[in-house]
């Protein structure tokens, strides 16, 4: 039986907006059983962020600092067995780090206080695996948080739930106690904490330790000790955008049926709607038609300025170009997401000069591009219904190539389709179309001058409130000169018996798939002195057949093989399926390379390779 729409059971948390009389649902709404699509859409339009969520999204730019024992072992994922004495910064300088990030325009800095290796950057009372047993006796968390305060930047903590060092990991109640103890130290001893980041990664595999976390207790601890903090990834305020390459979605919805993992019935909801953080659609009408609950759960786009999350000297020539960073800004902040850019401190304990120059260029670019708005009256709030337009005058004779639109998300996210037109020499020309707007939408078009700007809201959930409309001139940037590949591959190479032509065609879109789990042998057709190799996976997050664990052999004649290392792992390849550039301890002469996969993302009995290369330089 269909229930009446305004039934008391509609929502868990509802607040009444004083100005419009609209009922708003802060953070979470429950859809009544039997609600029609129109009714569900109407509820979705009135789900709003909490004050903490809103203020977080308004910051736009957060910096990530991946720093820890991996910085000194040249790894991405430590195994927790490292000697703490390896952590030995020679010139740690928290002020240099914070000042470099501030110059890039970042408002909040999140430090990896503990990564998956369990090594703590603060002298935790609960473990010996920390800075207190390193030659650097100081407290990195204190130094960074103090420098943040000094420079007027907010501070956040990354605390990895997965811990490869803690003996209690996998003994759920014991480890939960340990985890909350460490969290309590971080939330009580370092002043205000604005974001708490709980990484979702765990590489234990099917036979590894399974830890059942007590997210309820974790959330309560945060709310009690730092009520202003937002919680990300395994928290319930901010979701992972779904990739680690800086790409937001074309349609990025803050209101979604994707239940944060801390909700008791999260697994059930995700299974029923067949969605997770990586799904292409997290908020369309088609999807929410089947929703029973809706959440305000905006996305955060985490990406590194270098190929790895931690500092590796070998990547000094692969720092992202300014153009690439600006493109990432447009596809994250400009697509209703927030940008979390990682800048890994070096072994010295500073931001590398190349990165710090790039950050300054990035900050200068954004400050300059958005300094002058050429729309007249674009800051007046406009209420627009679907099918209606609003027209603005443009300052005379100014060159423009970018439009900015912002919805008043304090009242919810509503626009589903819009069009941007310019009146050029008396003719309306469409220069942009889009779906969602949300907190901010930036669209670029060819440089021009125009007399007027017209925004048409083609589809909307209830009346849209446009908070700001702007027009800007964002200087064009040259090609990505310094985003070259670290590896080299040649179409002259062969794969004896495997017929893997697609591997060497220099096209990562064409993927080779094995028939079974037999090793792949590559014949370089001549002996070369190489420093390492590169495996490029099929590309999609959790892509089918991506090799996660393997053994590697090299040979001069294809008969006598030498193994490099023992059982090895492509660390973090599930979340970041990009080129894995693996360097040998020292350069060696090689003609044949053999990779023997021992585990893949889907354990389907076959594996895939998009490209394979060798590292020469
Ligand atoms: C991933 C981790 O496994 C990486 O090492 C990195 O910390 C990234 C931000 O999240 O899940």
CSV table of C-alpha atoms in Angstrom, one decimal, residues 66-68 70-76 304 306 308-316 319 342-353 355:
chain,number,residue,atom,x,y,z
A,66,UNK,CA,52.9,11.2,2.5
A,67,UNK,CA,55.9,10.9,4.7
A,68,UNK,CA,57.2,8.1,6.9
A,70,UNK,CA,58.7,4.4,3.2
A,71,UNK,CA,60.5,7.6,2.4
A,72,UNK,CA,63.6,5.9,3.6
A,73,UNK,CA,63.1,2.5,2.2
A,74,UNK,CA,62.0,3.7,-1.3
A,75,UNK,CA,58.7,1.8,-1.1
A,76,UNK,CA,55.0,2.6,-1.5
A,304,UNK,CA,49.9,12.7,-6.2
A,306,UNK,CA,54.4,12.5,-8.6
A,308,UNK,CA,54.1,7.5,-6.3
A,309,UNK,CA,52.5,8.7,-3.0
A,310,UNK,CA,55.9,8.6,-1.2
A,311,UNK,CA,59.1,10.3,-2.3
A,312,UNK,CA,61.4,8.4,-4.7
A,313,UNK,CA,64.5,10.0,-6.0
A,314,UNK,CA,64.0,8.2,-9.3
A,315,UNK,CA,60.8,10.2,-9.8
A,316,UNK,CA,62.4,13.6,-9.6
A,319,UNK,CA,56.7,15.8,-11.3
A,342,UNK,CA,49.9,14.9,-2.4
A,343,UNK,CA,53.3,16.4,-2.2
A,344,UNK,CA,55.7,13.9,-0.6
A,345,UNK,CA,58.6,15.3,1.5
A,346,UNK,CA,62.1,14.1,0.6
A,347,UNK,CA,64.6,12.0,2.6
A,348,UNK,CA,66.0,15.3,3.9
A,349,UNK,CA,62.5,16.2,5.3
A,350,UNK,CA,61.6,19.0,2.9
A,351,UNK,CA,59.5,19.6,-0.2
A,352,UNK,CA,61.7,19.0,-3.2
A,353,UNK,CA,62.7,22.2,-5.1
A,355,UNK,CA,57.7,20.3,-6.4
